Amino acid sequence: MYKKEKIIIAGAGGIGKAAGLILAEKQEFDASIYIGDINFEAAKQVCEWITAGTSSLIQVEPFFIDPKQTTEEMKFVFDSSDIILDCLPGSEAPRMARFAREFGLHYVNLTEYVKESEEVVQIATGAETGFILQAGLAPGYINILAKYLAEQFTKKYKTDFFEEISMKVGALTNITKSPHYYGFTWSPIGVATEYVKDAIVVKNGIKQIIPSLSDTQSIIIDGIRYEDDFTSGGAADMPEFFANKVNSLHYKTIRYPGHYDWVRTQIQELGSHENLAIPLLAKMKENIPHVEDDLIVIYASVMAKDEKNELHLLEKSMKIHPKQVGSYKLKAIQTATAAPLLECARLLLSGTYKGPILQSMID
């Protein structure tokens, strides 16, 4: 990038502050930053935190995002900027996307929420700016990795039909205890939501909607046994992109053994609710602590037969640990989510993208 960009980060939470700090530290982004939140004091504190944590002279300014109306301050910020990085809760995505469309801004979001993502696609259709959806870790990077492995498999084994494409991500702690075997390292409401909303998979060559947490399996990565199960949102648009090209495709969330049994017990005790995520969230927060020392586990694989009808598996796994950025150590979930978000921002600011851009459309 050779011109100074003005970047809006909507949301002063953990990912928003990490994105701002990385922007300030990385010289290839010549930018000034606006941090917006419905809690102005939180936005102000994040700006001060970023400024104190970097030797960069980057300009970082807070502003208030009014939850009910578009204020003059908001109009000024939107009108003078180039892109919105939406780090707000998924329910806010359509509103932020409408601002991007109205003020001619590029837009990138993180949400795994399916309904809201469909709304953003509708808002972005026909826009002169680019709208990249679900650009974090899962959905996001894991989908790009799976697509990349499929492309490499096709080059090596000369086939473009796959038996199975598997995507798995776990936001974990390094130490865990019974009975829940878990610690919150990111949004608790995000965890509860992905556990109760349906998952989209491809099974027997057909795109299907199935209940989350309906197929707990074991997987060993680097000698450590984990469990995984279906959760909502992580597949992004991979089921549509690989339609008629795969027999089985799915996204699963990785956890330590015993966690999913504990969650299912809580759900059974709660019974039927119109919005089960809310009471499940309350139940989980009663028992599960927030933990700073975190770990991200990523796994993707492609399996298919070659020209001789022999079965092959191409797979990739990695672990991400907390990382020093500027004066601070960022959690693994912060860097693993903010980095792909910012790379998508770079794509939009340096390219000619227009309209909705899904994960399958990113190199």
mmCIF file of C-alpha atoms in Angstrom:
data_model
loop_
_atom_site.group_PDB
_atom_site.id
_atom_site.type_symbol
_atom_site.label_atom_id
_atom_site.label_comp_id
_atom_site.label_asym_id
_atom_site.label_seq_id
_atom_site.Cartn_x
_atom_site.Cartn_y
_atom_site.Cartn_z
ATOM 1 C CA MET A 1 0.000 0.000 0.000
ATOM 2 C CA TYR A 2 1.411 3.369 -0.968
ATOM 3 C CA LYS A 3 -1.319 5.731 0.133
ATOM 4 C CA LYS A 4 -2.332 6.431 3.691
ATOM 5 C CA GLU A 5 -5.493 4.530 4.504
ATOM 6 C CA LYS A 6 -8.128 5.407 7.072
ATOM 7 C CA ILE A 7 -9.330 2.236 8.743
ATOM 8 C CA ILE A 8 -12.351 1.840 11.011
ATOM 9 C CA ILE A 9 -12.230 -0.961 13.555
ATOM 10 C CA ALA A 10 -15.768 -1.458 14.825
ATOM 11 C CA GLY A 11 -15.584 -3.156 18.189
ATOM 12 C CA ALA A 12 -13.187 -2.505 21.083
ATOM 13 C CA GLY A 13 -13.009 -6.104 22.288
ATOM 14 C CA GLY A 14 -10.110 -8.534 22.193
ATOM 15 C CA ILE A 15 -9.960 -8.957 18.412
ATOM 16 C CA GLY A 16 -10.490 -5.266 17.672
ATOM 17 C CA LYS A 17 -7.657 -4.194 19.956
ATOM 18 C CA ALA A 18 -5.364 -6.896 18.522
ATOM 19 C CA ALA A 19 -6.125 -5.773 14.959
ATOM 20 C CA GLY A 20 -5.355 -2.182 15.915
ATOM 21 C CA LEU A 21 -2.054 -3.108 17.565
ATOM 22 C CA ILE A 22 -0.912 -5.236 14.606
ATOM 23 C CA LEU A 23 -1.854 -2.416 12.223
ATOM 24 C CA ALA A 24 0.216 -0.003 14.271
ATOM 25 C CA GLU A 25 3.228 -2.356 14.353
ATOM 26 C CA LYS A 26 3.232 -3.486 10.708
ATOM 27 C CA GLN A 27 4.881 -0.885 8.505
ATOM 28 C CA GLU A 28 3.297 -2.188 5.306
ATOM 29 C CA PHE A 29 0.033 -0.670 6.552
ATOM 30 C CA ASP A 30 0.379 3.119 6.361
ATOM 31 C CA ALA A 31 -2.887 3.939 8.075
ATOM 32 C CA SER A 32 -4.723 5.995 10.627
ATOM 33 C CA ILE A 33 -7.228 4.134 12.746
ATOM 34 C CA TYR A 34 -10.648 4.877 14.203
ATOM 35 C CA ILE A 35 -11.776 2.578 17.024
ATOM 36 C CA GLY A 36 -15.565 2.583 17.435
ATOM 37 C CA ASP A 37 -17.744 0.956 20.072
ATOM 38 C CA ILE A 38 -21.105 1.398 21.781
ATOM 39 C CA ASN A 39 -19.016 1.879 24.935
ATOM 40 C CA PHE A 40 -17.022 5.016 24.169
ATOM 41 C CA GLU A 41 -14.847 4.629 27.264
ATOM 42 C CA ALA A 42 -13.819 1.147 26.067
ATOM 43 C CA ALA A 43 -12.920 2.555 22.636
ATOM 44 C CA LYS A 44 -10.896 5.336 24.274
ATOM 45 C CA GLN A 45 -9.025 2.859 26.492
ATOM 46 C CA VAL A 46 -8.158 0.653 23.491
ATOM 47 C CA CYS A 47 -6.764 3.679 21.625
ATOM 48 C CA GLU A 48 -4.586 4.544 24.618
ATOM 49 C CA TRP A 49 -3.522 0.885 24.948
ATOM 50 C CA ILE A 50 -2.466 0.704 21.289
ATOM 51 C CA THR A 51 -0.583 4.019 21.453
ATOM 52 C CA ALA A 52 1.268 2.920 24.607
ATOM 53 C CA GLY A 53 2.135 -0.479 23.149
ATOM 54 C CA THR A 54 3.849 0.569 19.934
ATOM 55 C CA SER A 55 6.745 2.788 18.901
ATOM 56 C CA SER A 56 4.758 3.769 15.811
ATOM 57 C CA LEU A 57 3.433 7.306 15.432
ATOM 58 C CA ILE A 58 0.184 6.002 13.936
ATOM 59 C CA GLN A 59 -2.920 8.065 14.693
ATOM 60 C CA VAL A 60 -5.560 6.161 16.691
ATOM 61 C CA GLU A 61 -8.844 7.910 17.534
ATOM 62 C CA PRO A 62 -11.938 6.650 19.400
ATOM 63 C CA PHE A 63 -15.542 7.293 18.416
ATOM 64 C CA PHE A 64 -18.953 6.346 19.755
ATOM 65 C CA ILE A 65 -21.151 3.955 17.761
ATOM 66 C CA ASP A 66 -24.684 4.878 18.746
ATOM 67 C CA PRO A 67 -26.742 1.663 18.853
ATOM 68 C CA LYS A 68 -29.941 3.396 17.724
ATOM 69 C CA GLN A 69 -29.078 6.209 15.326
ATOM 70 C CA THR A 70 -26.410 7.528 12.967
ATOM 71 C CA THR A 71 -24.839 10.517 14.686
ATOM 72 C CA GLU A 72 -22.958 13.354 13.018
ATOM 73 C CA GLU A 73 -19.723 11.994 14.463
ATOM 74 C CA MET A 74 -20.423 8.581 12.945
ATOM 75 C CA LYS A 75 -21.204 10.183 9.577
ATOM 76 C CA PHE A 76 -17.903 12.085 9.689
ATOM 77 C CA VAL A 77 -15.885 8.958 10.502
ATOM 78 C CA PHE A 78 -17.583 6.820 7.858
ATOM 79 C CA ASP A 79 -17.394 9.535 5.230
ATOM 80 C CA SER A 80 -13.664 10.088 5.735
ATOM 81 C CA SER A 81 -12.565 6.421 5.850
ATOM 82 C CA ASP A 82 -11.720 3.634 3.408
ATOM 83 C CA ILE A 83 -12.742 0.388 5.125
ATOM 84 C CA ILE A 84 -14.665 -1.052 8.083
ATOM 85 C CA LEU A 85 -13.173 -3.999 9.965
ATOM 86 C CA ASP A 86 -16.225 -5.340 11.768
ATOM 87 C CA CYS A 87 -15.223 -6.927 15.079
ATOM 88 C CA LEU A 88 -18.627 -6.415 16.690
ATOM 89 C CA PRO A 89 -20.985 -9.253 17.669
ATOM 90 C CA GLY A 90 -22.415 -11.044 14.638
ATOM 91 C CA SER A 91 -25.868 -9.587 15.174
ATOM 92 C CA GLU A 92 -24.459 -6.146 14.247
ATOM 93 C CA ALA A 93 -23.007 -7.267 10.897
ATOM 94 C CA PRO A 94 -25.938 -6.178 8.690
ATOM 95 C CA ARG A 95 -25.971 -2.693 10.234
ATOM 96 C CA MET A 96 -22.225 -2.232 9.737
ATOM 97 C CA ALA A 97 -22.493 -3.549 6.181
ATOM 98 C CA ARG A 98 -25.238 -1.009 5.429
ATOM 99 C CA PHE A 99 -22.932 1.776 6.639
ATOM 100 C CA ALA A 100 -20.205 0.459 4.326
ATOM 101 C CA ARG A 101 -22.612 0.395 1.376
ATOM 102 C CA GLU A 102 -24.045 3.854 2.141
ATOM 103 C CA PHE A 103 -20.652 5.556 2.551
ATOM 104 C CA GLY A 104 -18.790 3.657 -0.188
ATOM 105 C CA LEU A 105 -16.429 1.726 2.121
ATOM 106 C CA HIS A 106 -14.826 -1.676 1.851
ATOM 107 C CA TYR A 107 -15.989 -4.068 4.568
ATOM 108 C CA VAL A 108 -14.590 -7.165 6.317
ATOM 109 C CA ASN A 109 -16.290 -9.125 9.091
ATOM 110 C CA LEU A 110 -15.622 -12.135 11.329
ATOM 111 C CA THR A 111 -19.009 -13.553 12.229
ATOM 112 C CA GLU A 112 -19.917 -17.225 11.949
ATOM 113 C CA TYR A 113 -23.629 -16.335 12.070
ATOM 114 C CA VAL A 114 -25.270 -17.793 8.970
ATOM 115 C CA LYS A 115 -28.452 -15.673 8.789
ATOM 116 C CA GLU A 116 -26.576 -12.393 9.242
ATOM 117 C CA SER A 117 -23.996 -13.435 6.636
ATOM 118 C CA GLU A 118 -26.774 -14.024 4.120
ATOM 119 C CA GLU A 119 -28.093 -10.515 4.871
ATOM 120 C CA VAL A 120 -24.652 -9.002 4.275
ATOM 121 C CA VAL A 121 -24.413 -10.772 0.902
ATOM 122 C CA GLN A 122 -27.696 -9.151 -0.119
ATOM 123 C CA ILE A 123 -26.524 -5.720 1.088
ATOM 124 C CA ALA A 124 -23.193 -6.065 -0.764
ATOM 125 C CA THR A 125 -24.587 -7.293 -4.069
ATOM 126 C CA GLY A 126 -23.926 -4.666 -6.737
ATOM 127 C CA ALA A 127 -21.662 -2.538 -4.527
ATOM 128 C CA GLU A 128 -18.672 -0.724 -6.005
ATOM 129 C CA THR A 129 -16.578 -1.741 -2.977
ATOM 130 C CA GLY A 130 -15.624 -5.189 -1.694
ATOM 131 C CA PHE A 131 -17.286 -7.033 1.196
ATOM 132 C CA ILE A 132 -15.302 -10.014 2.533
ATOM 133 C CA LEU A 133 -17.373 -12.175 4.852
ATOM 134 C CA GLN A 134 -16.294 -14.467 7.694
ATOM 135 C CA ALA A 135 -12.617 -13.505 7.457
ATOM 136 C CA GLY A 136 -11.301 -14.665 10.822
ATOM 137 C CA LEU A 137 -10.043 -18.107 11.806
ATOM 138 C CA ALA A 138 -13.113 -20.344 11.612
ATOM 139 C CA PRO A 139 -14.848 -19.431 9.420
ATOM 140 C CA GLY A 140 -11.997 -17.821 7.538
ATOM 141 C CA TYR A 141 -8.439 -19.108 7.420
ATOM 142 C CA ILE A 142 -9.444 -22.756 7.921
ATOM 143 C CA ASN A 143 -11.599 -22.615 4.768
ATOM 144 C CA ILE A 144 -8.809 -21.083 2.688
ATOM 145 C CA LEU A 145 -6.429 -23.784 3.971
ATOM 146 C CA ALA A 146 -8.851 -26.581 3.028
ATOM 147 C CA LYS A 147 -9.345 -25.135 -0.446
ATOM 148 C CA TYR A 148 -5.567 -24.834 -0.861
ATOM 149 C CA LEU A 149 -5.067 -28.496 0.113
ATOM 150 C CA ALA A 150 -7.742 -29.526 -2.394
ATOM 151 C CA GLU A 151 -5.918 -27.601 -5.130
ATOM 152 C CA GLN A 152 -2.607 -29.242 -4.191
ATOM 153 C CA PHE A 153 -4.254 -32.670 -4.132
ATOM 154 C CA THR A 154 -5.656 -32.139 -7.633
ATOM 155 C CA LYS A 155 -2.223 -31.141 -8.969
ATOM 156 C CA LYS A 156 -0.529 -34.171 -7.429
ATOM 157 C CA TYR A 157 -3.118 -36.920 -7.967
ATOM 158 C CA LYS A 158 -4.980 -35.603 -11.028
ATOM 159 C CA THR A 159 -8.451 -35.766 -9.528
ATOM 160 C CA ASP A 160 -11.005 -33.094 -8.698
ATOM 161 C CA PHE A 161 -13.510 -35.319 -6.888
ATOM 162 C CA PHE A 162 -12.858 -35.874 -3.182
ATOM 163 C CA GLU A 163 -14.016 -38.519 -0.750
ATOM 164 C CA GLU A 164 -13.703 -36.188 2.223
ATOM 165 C CA ILE A 165 -12.716 -32.610 3.035
ATOM 166 C CA SER A 166 -12.314 -32.004 6.756
ATOM 167 C CA MET A 167 -11.804 -28.704 8.620
ATOM 168 C CA LYS A 168 -11.194 -28.515 12.373
ATOM 169 C CA VAL A 169 -10.199 -25.715 14.765
ATOM 170 C CA GLY A 170 -9.952 -25.588 18.531
ATOM 171 C CA ALA A 171 -9.512 -22.521 20.742
ATOM 172 C CA LEU A 172 -8.177 -24.250 23.852
ATOM 173 C CA THR A 173 -6.285 -23.740 27.091
ATOM 174 C CA ASN A 174 -2.950 -25.377 27.884
ATOM 175 C CA ILE A 175 -4.296 -26.786 31.145
ATOM 176 C CA THR A 176 -7.862 -27.931 31.790
ATOM 177 C CA LYS A 177 -9.841 -29.574 34.587
ATOM 178 C CA SER A 178 -12.910 -31.730 35.045
ATOM 179 C CA PRO A 179 -15.843 -31.767 34.769
ATOM 180 C CA HIS A 180 -16.062 -29.322 31.823
ATOM 181 C CA TYR A 181 -12.467 -29.632 30.465
ATOM 182 C CA TYR A 182 -12.599 -26.124 29.062
ATOM 183 C CA GLY A 183 -11.730 -22.474 29.653
ATOM 184 C CA PHE A 184 -13.112 -19.444 27.848
ATOM 185 C CA THR A 185 -10.450 -17.916 25.607
ATOM 186 C CA TRP A 186 -12.855 -15.956 23.374
ATOM 187 C CA SER A 187 -16.499 -14.808 23.296
ATOM 188 C CA PRO A 188 -18.622 -17.031 25.585
ATOM 189 C CA ILE A 189 -21.788 -16.173 23.625
ATOM 190 C CA GLY A 190 -20.006 -17.236 20.452
ATOM 191 C CA VAL A 191 -19.213 -20.615 22.011
ATOM 192 C CA ALA A 192 -22.772 -21.165 23.252
ATOM 193 C CA THR A 193 -24.247 -20.112 19.903
ATOM 194 C CA GLU A 194 -22.092 -22.427 17.800
ATOM 195 C CA TYR A 195 -23.063 -25.343 20.081
ATOM 196 C CA VAL A 196 -26.824 -24.951 19.606
ATOM 197 C CA LYS A 197 -27.269 -23.697 16.038
ATOM 198 C CA ASP A 198 -27.323 -26.240 13.222
ATOM 199 C CA ALA A 199 -24.251 -27.108 11.170
ATOM 200 C CA ILE A 200 -24.066 -27.277 7.371
ATOM 201 C CA VAL A 201 -22.245 -30.284 5.901
ATOM 202 C CA VAL A 202 -22.019 -32.335 2.735
ATOM 203 C CA LYS A 203 -22.976 -35.972 3.310
ATOM 204 C CA ASN A 204 -23.265 -38.590 0.570
ATOM 205 C CA GLY A 205 -22.662 -35.802 -1.917
ATOM 206 C CA ILE A 206 -25.646 -33.772 -0.707
ATOM 207 C CA LYS A 207 -25.585 -30.520 1.259
ATOM 208 C CA GLN A 208 -27.417 -31.096 4.527
ATOM 209 C CA ILE A 209 -28.272 -29.274 7.743
ATOM 210 C CA ILE A 210 -27.555 -31.342 10.848
ATOM 211 C CA PRO A 211 -27.658 -30.682 14.604
ATOM 212 C CA SER A 212 -24.466 -29.424 16.203
ATOM 213 C CA LEU A 213 -22.761 -31.727 18.731
ATOM 214 C CA SER A 214 -24.287 -34.807 17.070
ATOM 215 C CA ASP A 215 -21.124 -36.769 16.236
ATOM 216 C CA THR A 216 -18.267 -36.601 18.757
ATOM 217 C CA GLN A 217 -15.147 -38.342 17.457
ATOM 218 C CA SER A 218 -11.531 -38.709 18.610
ATOM 219 C CA ILE A 219 -8.526 -37.308 16.742
ATOM 220 C CA ILE A 220 -4.828 -37.497 17.652
ATOM 221 C CA ILE A 221 -2.679 -34.511 16.596
ATOM 222 C CA ASP A 222 1.039 -34.468 17.469
ATOM 223 C CA GLY A 223 0.441 -37.350 19.857
ATOM 224 C CA ILE A 224 -2.319 -35.596 21.824
ATOM 225 C CA ARG A 225 -5.858 -36.941 21.789
ATOM 226 C CA TYR A 226 -8.657 -34.464 21.260
ATOM 227 C CA GLU A 227 -12.356 -34.762 20.496
ATOM 228 C CA ASP A 228 -14.219 -32.909 17.763
ATOM 229 C CA ASP A 229 -17.847 -32.380 16.843
ATOM 230 C CA PHE A 230 -20.023 -30.444 14.438
ATOM 231 C CA THR A 231 -20.661 -26.794 15.288
ATOM 232 C CA SER A 232 -22.357 -24.049 13.312
ATOM 233 C CA GLY A 233 -20.831 -21.533 10.930
ATOM 234 C CA GLY A 234 -17.279 -22.782 10.467
ATOM 235 C CA ALA A 235 -17.781 -24.273 7.006
ATOM 236 C CA ALA A 236 -18.447 -20.833 5.429
ATOM 237 C CA ASP A 237 -19.361 -21.358 1.734
ATOM 238 C CA MET A 238 -17.299 -24.535 1.286
ATOM 239 C CA PRO A 239 -20.415 -26.769 0.996
ATOM 240 C CA GLU A 240 -21.609 -24.690 -1.962
ATOM 241 C CA PHE A 241 -18.169 -24.316 -3.547
ATOM 242 C CA PHE A 242 -17.452 -28.061 -3.482
ATOM 243 C CA ALA A 243 -20.956 -29.092 -4.546
ATOM 244 C CA ASN A 244 -20.755 -32.134 -6.865
ATOM 245 C CA LYS A 245 -17.015 -32.396 -6.122
ATOM 246 C CA VAL A 246 -17.020 -34.095 -2.719
ATOM 247 C CA ASN A 247 -18.754 -36.999 -1.004
ATOM 248 C CA SER A 248 -18.284 -35.684 2.541
ATOM 249 C CA LEU A 249 -17.333 -32.193 3.769
ATOM 250 C CA HIS A 250 -17.589 -30.828 7.264
ATOM 251 C CA TYR A 251 -16.296 -28.376 9.854
ATOM 252 C CA LYS A 252 -15.769 -29.527 13.439
ATOM 253 C CA THR A 253 -14.609 -27.757 16.607
ATOM 254 C CA ILE A 254 -11.755 -29.377 18.543
ATOM 255 C CA ARG A 255 -12.022 -29.788 22.317
ATOM 256 C CA TYR A 256 -10.387 -31.856 25.060
ATOM 257 C CA PRO A 257 -12.000 -35.257 25.772
ATOM 258 C CA GLY A 258 -14.968 -35.005 28.124
ATOM 259 C CA HIS A 259 -16.032 -31.463 27.252
ATOM 260 C CA TYR A 260 -18.776 -32.352 24.797
ATOM 261 C CA ASP A 261 -20.303 -34.922 27.172
ATOM 262 C CA TRP A 262 -20.457 -32.201 29.827
ATOM 263 C CA VAL A 263 -22.099 -29.716 27.412
ATOM 264 C CA ARG A 264 -24.706 -32.265 26.299
ATOM 265 C CA THR A 265 -25.573 -32.914 29.952
ATOM 266 C CA GLN A 266 -26.164 -29.176 30.497
ATOM 267 C CA ILE A 267 -28.362 -28.981 27.400
ATOM 268 C CA GLN A 268 -30.435 -31.976 28.526
ATOM 269 C CA GLU A 269 -30.947 -30.424 31.955
ATOM 270 C CA LEU A 270 -32.075 -27.129 30.399
ATOM 271 C CA GLY A 271 -34.750 -28.782 28.248
ATOM 272 C CA SER A 272 -36.396 -26.920 25.384
ATOM 273 C CA HIS A 273 -35.934 -23.157 24.980
ATOM 274 C CA GLU A 274 -36.742 -20.798 22.129
ATOM 275 C CA ASN A 275 -33.198 -19.428 22.280
ATOM 276 C CA LEU A 276 -31.163 -22.150 23.965
ATOM 277 C CA ALA A 277 -27.872 -20.258 23.609
ATOM 278 C CA ILE A 278 -28.836 -17.805 26.386
ATOM 279 C CA PRO A 279 -29.508 -20.308 29.218
ATOM 280 C CA LEU A 280 -26.596 -22.475 28.025
ATOM 281 C CA LEU A 281 -24.342 -19.409 28.183
ATOM 282 C CA ALA A 282 -25.468 -18.731 31.762
ATOM 283 C CA LYS A 283 -24.859 -22.353 32.714
ATOM 284 C CA MET A 284 -21.388 -22.366 31.172
ATOM 285 C CA LYS A 285 -20.379 -19.052 32.771
ATOM 286 C CA GLU A 286 -21.328 -20.443 36.193
ATOM 287 C CA ASN A 287 -18.812 -23.245 35.810
ATOM 288 C CA ILE A 288 -16.154 -22.287 33.261
ATOM 289 C CA PRO A 289 -13.423 -19.699 33.961
ATOM 290 C CA HIS A 290 -11.865 -17.205 31.556
ATOM 291 C CA VAL A 291 -8.244 -18.143 30.815
ATOM 292 C CA GLU A 292 -5.487 -15.951 29.339
ATOM 293 C CA ASP A 293 -2.904 -18.630 28.475
ATOM 294 C CA ASP A 294 -4.425 -20.132 25.342
ATOM 295 C CA LEU A 295 -3.653 -22.396 22.407
ATOM 296 C CA ILE A 296 -5.096 -22.691 18.900
ATOM 297 C CA VAL A 297 -5.112 -26.087 17.166
ATOM 298 C CA ILE A 298 -5.809 -26.154 13.417
ATOM 299 C CA TYR A 299 -6.318 -29.210 11.205
ATOM 300 C CA ALA A 300 -7.446 -29.608 7.601
ATOM 301 C CA SER A 301 -7.379 -32.651 5.345
ATOM 302 C CA VAL A 302 -8.383 -33.826 1.888
ATOM 303 C CA MET A 303 -8.876 -37.501 1.041
ATOM 304 C CA ALA A 304 -9.536 -39.008 -2.387
ATOM 305 C CA LYS A 305 -8.557 -41.799 -4.765
ATOM 306 C CA ASP A 306 -6.001 -41.375 -7.512
ATOM 307 C CA GLU A 307 -6.120 -42.642 -11.103
ATOM 308 C CA LYS A 308 -5.215 -46.158 -9.877
ATOM 309 C CA ASN A 309 -8.076 -46.130 -7.363
ATOM 310 C CA GLU A 310 -5.666 -45.900 -4.418
ATOM 311 C CA LEU A 311 -6.773 -43.799 -1.442
ATOM 312 C CA HIS A 312 -4.577 -40.839 -0.427
ATOM 313 C CA LEU A 313 -4.753 -38.315 2.402
ATOM 314 C CA LEU A 314 -3.247 -34.830 2.292
ATOM 315 C CA GLU A 315 -3.374 -33.059 5.658
ATOM 316 C CA LYS A 316 -2.008 -30.069 7.530
ATOM 317 C CA SER A 317 -2.026 -29.274 11.228
ATOM 318 C CA MET A 318 -0.545 -26.430 13.228
ATOM 319 C CA LYS A 319 -0.567 -24.941 16.692
ATOM 320 C CA ILE A 320 -0.591 -21.227 17.426
ATOM 321 C CA HIS A 321 0.626 -19.871 20.755
ATOM 322 C CA PRO A 322 0.479 -16.369 22.301
ATOM 323 C CA LYS A 323 2.734 -13.923 20.447
ATOM 324 C CA GLN A 324 4.607 -10.758 21.352
ATOM 325 C CA VAL A 325 3.394 -7.765 19.317
ATOM 326 C CA GLY A 326 4.846 -4.410 20.280
ATOM 327 C CA SER A 327 4.936 -4.169 24.075
ATOM 328 C CA TYR A 328 2.213 -6.755 24.627
ATOM 329 C CA LYS A 329 1.773 -10.502 24.441
ATOM 330 C CA LEU A 330 -1.404 -11.191 22.457
ATOM 331 C CA LYS A 331 -3.432 -14.333 23.034
ATOM 332 C CA ALA A 332 -3.283 -16.984 20.331
ATOM 333 C CA ILE A 333 -6.976 -16.446 19.509
ATOM 334 C CA GLN A 334 -6.307 -12.729 19.005
ATOM 335 C CA THR A 335 -3.485 -13.102 16.482
ATOM 336 C CA ALA A 336 -5.063 -16.111 14.756
ATOM 337 C CA THR A 337 -8.265 -14.130 14.163
ATOM 338 C CA ALA A 338 -6.888 -10.624 13.588
ATOM 339 C CA ALA A 339 -4.160 -11.666 11.118
ATOM 340 C CA PRO A 340 -6.495 -13.127 8.456
ATOM 341 C CA LEU A 341 -8.899 -10.218 9.027
ATOM 342 C CA LEU A 342 -6.086 -7.773 8.229
ATOM 343 C CA GLU A 343 -4.843 -9.781 5.269
ATOM 344 C CA CYS A 344 -8.356 -9.568 3.806
ATOM 345 C CA ALA A 345 -8.285 -5.806 4.437
ATOM 346 C CA ARG A 346 -5.028 -5.627 2.499
ATOM 347 C CA LEU A 347 -6.636 -7.520 -0.410
ATOM 348 C CA LEU A 348 -9.498 -5.028 -0.581
ATOM 349 C CA LEU A 349 -7.356 -1.912 -0.219
ATOM 350 C CA SER A 350 -4.821 -3.004 -2.825
ATOM 351 C CA GLY A 351 -7.118 -4.690 -5.344
ATOM 352 C CA THR A 352 -10.224 -4.117 -7.418
ATOM 353 C CA TYR A 353 -12.702 -6.277 -5.533
ATOM 354 C CA LYS A 354 -16.387 -5.427 -5.698
ATOM 355 C CA GLY A 355 -19.500 -6.863 -4.086
ATOM 356 C CA PRO A 356 -19.675 -9.887 -1.768
ATOM 357 C CA ILE A 357 -16.518 -12.011 -1.512
ATOM 358 C CA LEU A 358 -16.796 -15.413 0.136
ATOM 359 C CA GLN A 359 -13.956 -17.582 1.444
ATOM 360 C CA SER A 360 -13.915 -19.762 -1.688
ATOM 361 C CA MET A 361 -13.082 -16.658 -3.755
ATOM 362 C CA ILE A 362 -9.883 -15.849 -1.829
ATOM 363 C CA ASP A 363 -6.514 -17.155 -3.047
#
